[in-house]
């Protein structure tokens, strides 16, 4: 056998070795465990067998055909070699048969050919199963679905109905796609979900999973019947409430914000006497959520006052409009409980329906009422006018001078509606945002403090500047220091004079002393020094 192999190699060296591009099909080839695959060469069958064929799996020989046929023991009964093309059939495949296969062929009268390809053997897909950790869910909760299957090299694909499930901020695919987690579950996440599992040789699909998702209530809506702008006293009215909800919603009713004893999707009003704002609240016993409808007005000769859209600020033009329901209406305006007297900036339009301020003044704030009358009834509507103004009259209270280490407080105030915001600026730099600024003084705190006042409604601002000087503190003034220096000089002079006097007295009383210093008209400085010397000698 070794001689035959050597002969094949020598023939290859003599004829030239060709790495057989196209000798074997492009890989990888895919096959199933227990199945059969043929590694087919591209050689055209001839009348004579090929001269030599060697098949290898990795670095192991499978079969060698030269003068004799040699087959590896583990492949006995599992392979068939086609001697006219050099193709090889493998049967009863196992996962361990996956890998690279190499064929070396020496055809008659031609150069040696070498081909390579890769074979992947897979376990087939079987027993695909999908499960959910819960199928009874509440909207915005979470659910986890898992998929399992026999087989190898599995790929997982989740479907919701006919749509593929893809990852998003609330949809997560983990464990190679076998686990699907949905956070913040929504009503359209109910399914049906199914899991498709595949590999290159087979696929399978699980049974469907349907989720029961409780949601709502939402889109709560109230309707009046008959639907009309106003009603006469004694009318009968029906109100109905609906909402999108699973399970079906439970309904409660409210009049002007107060709960009524009535329940259910319909409320019947019999012999209505007064106007009111009706609303319904839908509740879900499963989600424990509720939603209230927009109020619906049942008007029985009513009146209301509305302000024009522009901001009720000082200097703006503002209109108050008194609207009423019913025929033959007359209107009477009052302010703060007294008949309204028109000022020079007020006027009426549209037969007292509109009260106009041109422009609005700060003093125009207060409670306005409109009394509406007809042959049926008289009603009143009220409106509190809040006039926005300012800021103005900015004031700063606080010391202009303080010492280092002492606490100083600056208080800023201004007239404003609504209340203004305050910003302190020191030497052009913002340092604090409040009306009151308190700090332990440092030399760097000296300077000009600007209080910037801003009204966020009128978008107006104003400011005031306050100067503050921080002194060193804890020391003496220049005058005090000068006084101390003068006092020290006086004491020094007196001490010098006293020393000189003692010197003279000692000299007169003890002429026998040695080392007596002779003084010759000393100036004051010399007197002091000589007096000290005499005193030491004594």
PDB file of C-alpha atoms in Angstrom, residues 337-480:
ATOM      1  CA  UNK A 337     -71.309  92.602  44.463  1.00  0.00           C
ATOM      2  CA  UNK A 338     -72.137  96.147  43.263  1.00  0.00           C
ATOM      3  CA  UNK A 339     -73.502  97.492  39.993  1.00  0.00           C
ATOM      4  CA  UNK A 340     -70.669  97.968  37.528  1.00  0.00           C
ATOM      5  CA  UNK A 341     -69.722 101.588  36.801  1.00  0.00           C
ATOM      6  CA  UNK A 342     -67.817 101.885  33.553  1.00  0.00           C
ATOM      7  CA  UNK A 343     -64.388 103.498  33.926  1.00  0.00           C
ATOM      8  CA  UNK A 344     -62.692 105.373  31.084  1.00  0.00           C
ATOM      9  CA  UNK A 345     -61.004 102.150  29.933  1.00  0.00           C
ATOM     10  CA  UNK A 346     -64.232 100.051  29.817  1.00  0.00           C
ATOM     11  CA  UNK A 347     -67.020  99.739  27.271  1.00  0.00           C
ATOM     12  CA  UNK A 348     -69.882  97.373  26.329  1.00  0.00           C
ATOM     13  CA  UNK A 349     -70.450  95.660  22.987  1.00  0.00           C
ATOM     14  CA  UNK A 350     -73.189  93.477  21.526  1.00  0.00           C
ATOM     15  CA  UNK A 351     -75.997  94.672  23.842  1.00  0.00           C
ATOM     16  CA  UNK A 352     -73.988  94.219  27.042  1.00  0.00           C
ATOM     17  CA  UNK A 353     -72.824  90.748  26.010  1.00  0.00           C
ATOM     18  CA  UNK A 354     -69.153  91.789  25.859  1.00  0.00           C
ATOM     19  CA  UNK A 355     -67.376  93.875  28.487  1.00  0.00           C
ATOM     20  CA  UNK A 356     -64.153  95.228  26.985  1.00  0.00           C
ATOM     21  CA  UNK A 357     -61.102  96.654  28.812  1.00  0.00           C
ATOM     22  CA  UNK A 358     -58.890  98.875  26.603  1.00  0.00           C
ATOM     23  CA  UNK A 359     -56.368  98.697  28.145  1.00  0.00           C
ATOM     24  CA  UNK A 360     -56.599  96.555  31.286  1.00  0.00           C
ATOM     25  CA  UNK A 361     -55.520  98.225  34.510  1.00  0.00           C
ATOM     26  CA  UNK A 362     -54.232  96.720  37.711  1.00  0.00           C
ATOM     27  CA  UNK A 363     -57.285  98.070  39.545  1.00  0.00           C
ATOM     28  CA  UNK A 364     -59.642  96.148  37.228  1.00  0.00           C
ATOM     29  CA  UNK A 365     -59.046  92.898  39.142  1.00  0.00           C
ATOM     30  CA  UNK A 366     -61.998  91.490  41.062  1.00  0.00           C
ATOM     31  CA  UNK A 367     -65.112  89.325  40.775  1.00  0.00           C
ATOM     32  CA  UNK A 368     -67.415  90.121  37.863  1.00  0.00           C
ATOM     33  CA  UNK A 369     -70.947  88.727  37.627  1.00  0.00           C
ATOM     34  CA  UNK A 370     -73.399  88.704  34.753  1.00  0.00           C
ATOM     35  CA  UNK A 371     -77.106  88.415  35.582  1.00  0.00           C
ATOM     36  CA  UNK A 372     -79.029  86.890  32.682  1.00  0.00           C
ATOM     37  CA  UNK A 373     -82.818  87.127  32.599  1.00  0.00           C
ATOM     38  CA  UNK A 374     -85.695  86.167  30.342  1.00  0.00           C
ATOM     39  CA  UNK A 375     -89.366  85.484  30.799  1.00  0.00           C
ATOM     40  CA  UNK A 376     -88.577  82.012  32.144  1.00  0.00           C
ATOM     41  CA  UNK A 377     -85.850  82.551  34.697  1.00  0.00           C
ATOM     42  CA  UNK A 378     -82.901  84.622  35.956  1.00  0.00           C
ATOM     43  CA  UNK A 379     -79.437  83.146  36.367  1.00  0.00           C
ATOM     44  CA  UNK A 380     -76.043  84.497  37.331  1.00  0.00           C
ATOM     45  CA  UNK A 381     -72.537  83.775  36.061  1.00  0.00           C
ATOM     46  CA  UNK A 382     -69.371  84.819  37.861  1.00  0.00           C
ATOM     47  CA  UNK A 383     -65.780  85.345  36.828  1.00  0.00           C
ATOM     48  CA  UNK A 384     -62.762  86.343  38.914  1.00  0.00           C
ATOM     49  CA  UNK A 385     -60.449  88.618  36.977  1.00  0.00           C
ATOM     50  CA  UNK A 386     -56.826  88.295  38.013  1.00  0.00           C
ATOM     51  CA  UNK A 387     -54.758  91.045  36.401  1.00  0.00           C
ATOM     52  CA  UNK A 388     -51.170  90.108  35.783  1.00  0.00           C
ATOM     53  CA  UNK A 389     -48.721  92.959  36.159  1.00  0.00           C
ATOM     54  CA  UNK A 390     -45.204  93.876  37.081  1.00  0.00           C
ATOM     55  CA  UNK A 391     -42.646  93.445  38.279  1.00  0.00           C
ATOM     56  CA  UNK A 392     -42.416  97.031  39.455  1.00  0.00           C
ATOM     57  CA  UNK A 393     -41.188  99.064  42.431  1.00  0.00           C
ATOM     58  CA  UNK A 394     -38.156  96.838  43.027  1.00  0.00           C
ATOM     59  CA  UNK A 395     -36.615  97.418  46.469  1.00  0.00           C
ATOM     60  CA  UNK A 396     -33.476  96.046  48.169  1.00  0.00           C
ATOM     61  CA  UNK A 397     -33.039  96.059  51.943  1.00  0.00           C
ATOM     62  CA  UNK A 398     -29.698  95.357  53.620  1.00  0.00           C
ATOM     63  CA  UNK A 399     -26.469  96.896  54.904  1.00  0.00           C
ATOM     64  CA  UNK A 400     -24.143  98.805  52.637  1.00  0.00           C
ATOM     65  CA  UNK A 401     -21.088  97.914  54.718  1.00  0.00           C
ATOM     66  CA  UNK A 402     -20.137  94.890  56.792  1.00  0.00           C
ATOM     67  CA  UNK A 403     -17.022  93.275  58.218  1.00  0.00           C
ATOM     68  CA  UNK A 404     -15.337  90.106  57.140  1.00  0.00           C
ATOM     69  CA  UNK A 405     -16.790  87.043  58.876  1.00  0.00           C
ATOM     70  CA  UNK A 406     -20.097  88.737  59.701  1.00  0.00           C
ATOM     71  CA  UNK A 407     -23.322  87.455  58.114  1.00  0.00           C
ATOM     72  CA  UNK A 408     -25.093  89.900  55.845  1.00  0.00           C
ATOM     73  CA  UNK A 409     -28.581  89.624  54.363  1.00  0.00           C
ATOM     74  CA  UNK A 410     -29.950  91.332  51.251  1.00  0.00           C
ATOM     75  CA  UNK A 411     -33.719  91.196  50.709  1.00  0.00           C
ATOM     76  CA  UNK A 412     -35.281  92.012  47.348  1.00  0.00           C
ATOM     77  CA  UNK A 413     -38.981  92.749  46.851  1.00  0.00           C
ATOM     78  CA  UNK A 414     -41.209  93.823  43.992  1.00  0.00           C
ATOM     79  CA  UNK A 415     -44.860  94.301  43.192  1.00  0.00           C
ATOM     80  CA  UNK A 416     -45.944  91.546  40.787  1.00  0.00           C
ATOM     81  CA  UNK A 417     -48.838  89.267  39.862  1.00  0.00           C
ATOM     82  CA  UNK A 418     -48.130  86.413  39.799  1.00  0.00           C
ATOM     83  CA  UNK A 419     -45.175  86.396  42.179  1.00  0.00           C
ATOM     84  CA  UNK A 420     -41.934  87.139  40.414  1.00  0.00           C
ATOM     85  CA  UNK A 421     -38.684  85.179  40.388  1.00  0.00           C
ATOM     86  CA  UNK A 422     -35.507  86.758  41.750  1.00  0.00           C
ATOM     87  CA  UNK A 423     -31.907  86.456  40.599  1.00  0.00           C
ATOM     88  CA  UNK A 424     -28.916  88.057  42.320  1.00  0.00           C
ATOM     89  CA  UNK A 425     -26.012  89.235  40.177  1.00  0.00           C
ATOM     90  CA  UNK A 426     -22.675  90.337  41.664  1.00  0.00           C
ATOM     91  CA  UNK A 427     -20.430  92.343  39.414  1.00  0.00           C
ATOM     92  CA  UNK A 428     -22.113  90.889  36.322  1.00  0.00           C
ATOM     93  CA  UNK A 429     -22.163  87.217  37.487  1.00  0.00           C
ATOM     94  CA  UNK A 430     -25.281  85.329  38.628  1.00  0.00           C
ATOM     95  CA  UNK A 431     -24.788  84.055  42.184  1.00  0.00           C
ATOM     96  CA  UNK A 432     -28.219  83.142  43.648  1.00  0.00           C
ATOM     97  CA  UNK A 433     -31.883  82.624  42.755  1.00  0.00           C
ATOM     98  CA  UNK A 434     -34.157  83.735  45.588  1.00  0.00           C
ATOM     99  CA  UNK A 435     -35.554  86.944  47.039  1.00  0.00           C
ATOM    100  CA  UNK A 436     -33.315  86.728  50.131  1.00  0.00           C
ATOM    101  CA  UNK A 437     -29.530  86.361  49.874  1.00  0.00           C
ATOM    102  CA  UNK A 438     -27.608  85.572  53.082  1.00  0.00           C
ATOM    103  CA  UNK A 439     -23.877  84.925  53.354  1.00  0.00           C
ATOM    104  CA  UNK A 440     -20.873  85.129  55.670  1.00  0.00           C
ATOM    105  CA  UNK A 441     -18.929  88.112  54.362  1.00  0.00           C
ATOM    106  CA  UNK A 442     -15.603  87.791  52.561  1.00  0.00           C
ATOM    107  CA  UNK A 443     -13.569  90.570  50.889  1.00  0.00           C
ATOM    108  CA  UNK A 444     -14.582  89.120  47.510  1.00  0.00           C
ATOM    109  CA  UNK A 445     -18.234  89.844  48.385  1.00  0.00           C
ATOM    110  CA  UNK A 446     -17.698  93.567  47.952  1.00  0.00           C
ATOM    111  CA  UNK A 447     -19.310  95.055  44.909  1.00  0.00           C
ATOM    112  CA  UNK A 448     -22.583  95.966  43.246  1.00  0.00           C
ATOM    113  CA  UNK A 449     -25.431  93.511  43.827  1.00  0.00           C
ATOM    114  CA  UNK A 450     -28.122  93.571  41.142  1.00  0.00           C
ATOM    115  CA  UNK A 451     -31.506  92.065  41.927  1.00  0.00           C
ATOM    116  CA  UNK A 452     -33.050  90.922  38.622  1.00  0.00           C
ATOM    117  CA  UNK A 453     -36.829  90.392  38.945  1.00  0.00           C
ATOM    118  CA  UNK A 454     -38.805  88.439  36.307  1.00  0.00           C
ATOM    119  CA  UNK A 455     -42.533  87.800  35.847  1.00  0.00           C
ATOM    120  CA  UNK A 456     -42.938  84.561  33.874  1.00  0.00           C
ATOM    121  CA  UNK A 457     -46.487  85.479  32.779  1.00  0.00           C
ATOM    122  CA  UNK A 458     -46.078  89.082  31.668  1.00  0.00           C
ATOM    123  CA  UNK A 459     -42.510  88.261  30.488  1.00  0.00           C
ATOM    124  CA  UNK A 460     -41.426  91.598  31.933  1.00  0.00           C
ATOM    125  CA  UNK A 461     -38.396  92.200  34.095  1.00  0.00           C
ATOM    126  CA  UNK A 462     -36.955  94.914  36.297  1.00  0.00           C
ATOM    127  CA  UNK A 463     -33.873  95.313  38.442  1.00  0.00           C
ATOM    128  CA  UNK A 464     -32.191  97.368  41.162  1.00  0.00           C
ATOM    129  CA  UNK A 465     -28.546  97.743  42.240  1.00  0.00           C
ATOM    130  CA  UNK A 466     -27.251  97.734  45.822  1.00  0.00           C
ATOM    131  CA  UNK A 467     -23.635  98.432  46.813  1.00  0.00           C
ATOM    132  CA  UNK A 468     -21.894  96.485  49.575  1.00  0.00           C
ATOM    133  CA  UNK A 469     -18.406  96.981  51.034  1.00  0.00           C
ATOM    134  CA  UNK A 470     -16.722  94.281  53.118  1.00  0.00           C
ATOM    135  CA  UNK A 471     -13.971  95.631  55.447  1.00  0.00           C
ATOM    136  CA  UNK A 472     -11.117  93.610  56.994  1.00  0.00           C
ATOM    137  CA  UNK A 473     -12.796  93.448  60.403  1.00  0.00           C
ATOM    138  CA  UNK A 474     -11.190  92.518  63.758  1.00  0.00           C
ATOM    139  CA  UNK A 475      -8.383  95.248  63.432  1.00  0.00           C
ATOM    140  CA  UNK A 476      -7.868  98.898  64.512  1.00  0.00           C
ATOM    141  CA  UNK A 477      -8.682 101.968  62.525  1.00  0.00           C
ATOM    142  CA  UNK A 478      -5.897 104.244  61.261  1.00  0.00           C
ATOM    143  CA  UNK A 479      -6.664 106.840  63.971  1.00  0.00           C
ATOM    144  CA  UNK A 480      -6.397 104.291  66.736  1.00  0.00           C
TER     145      UNK A 480
END
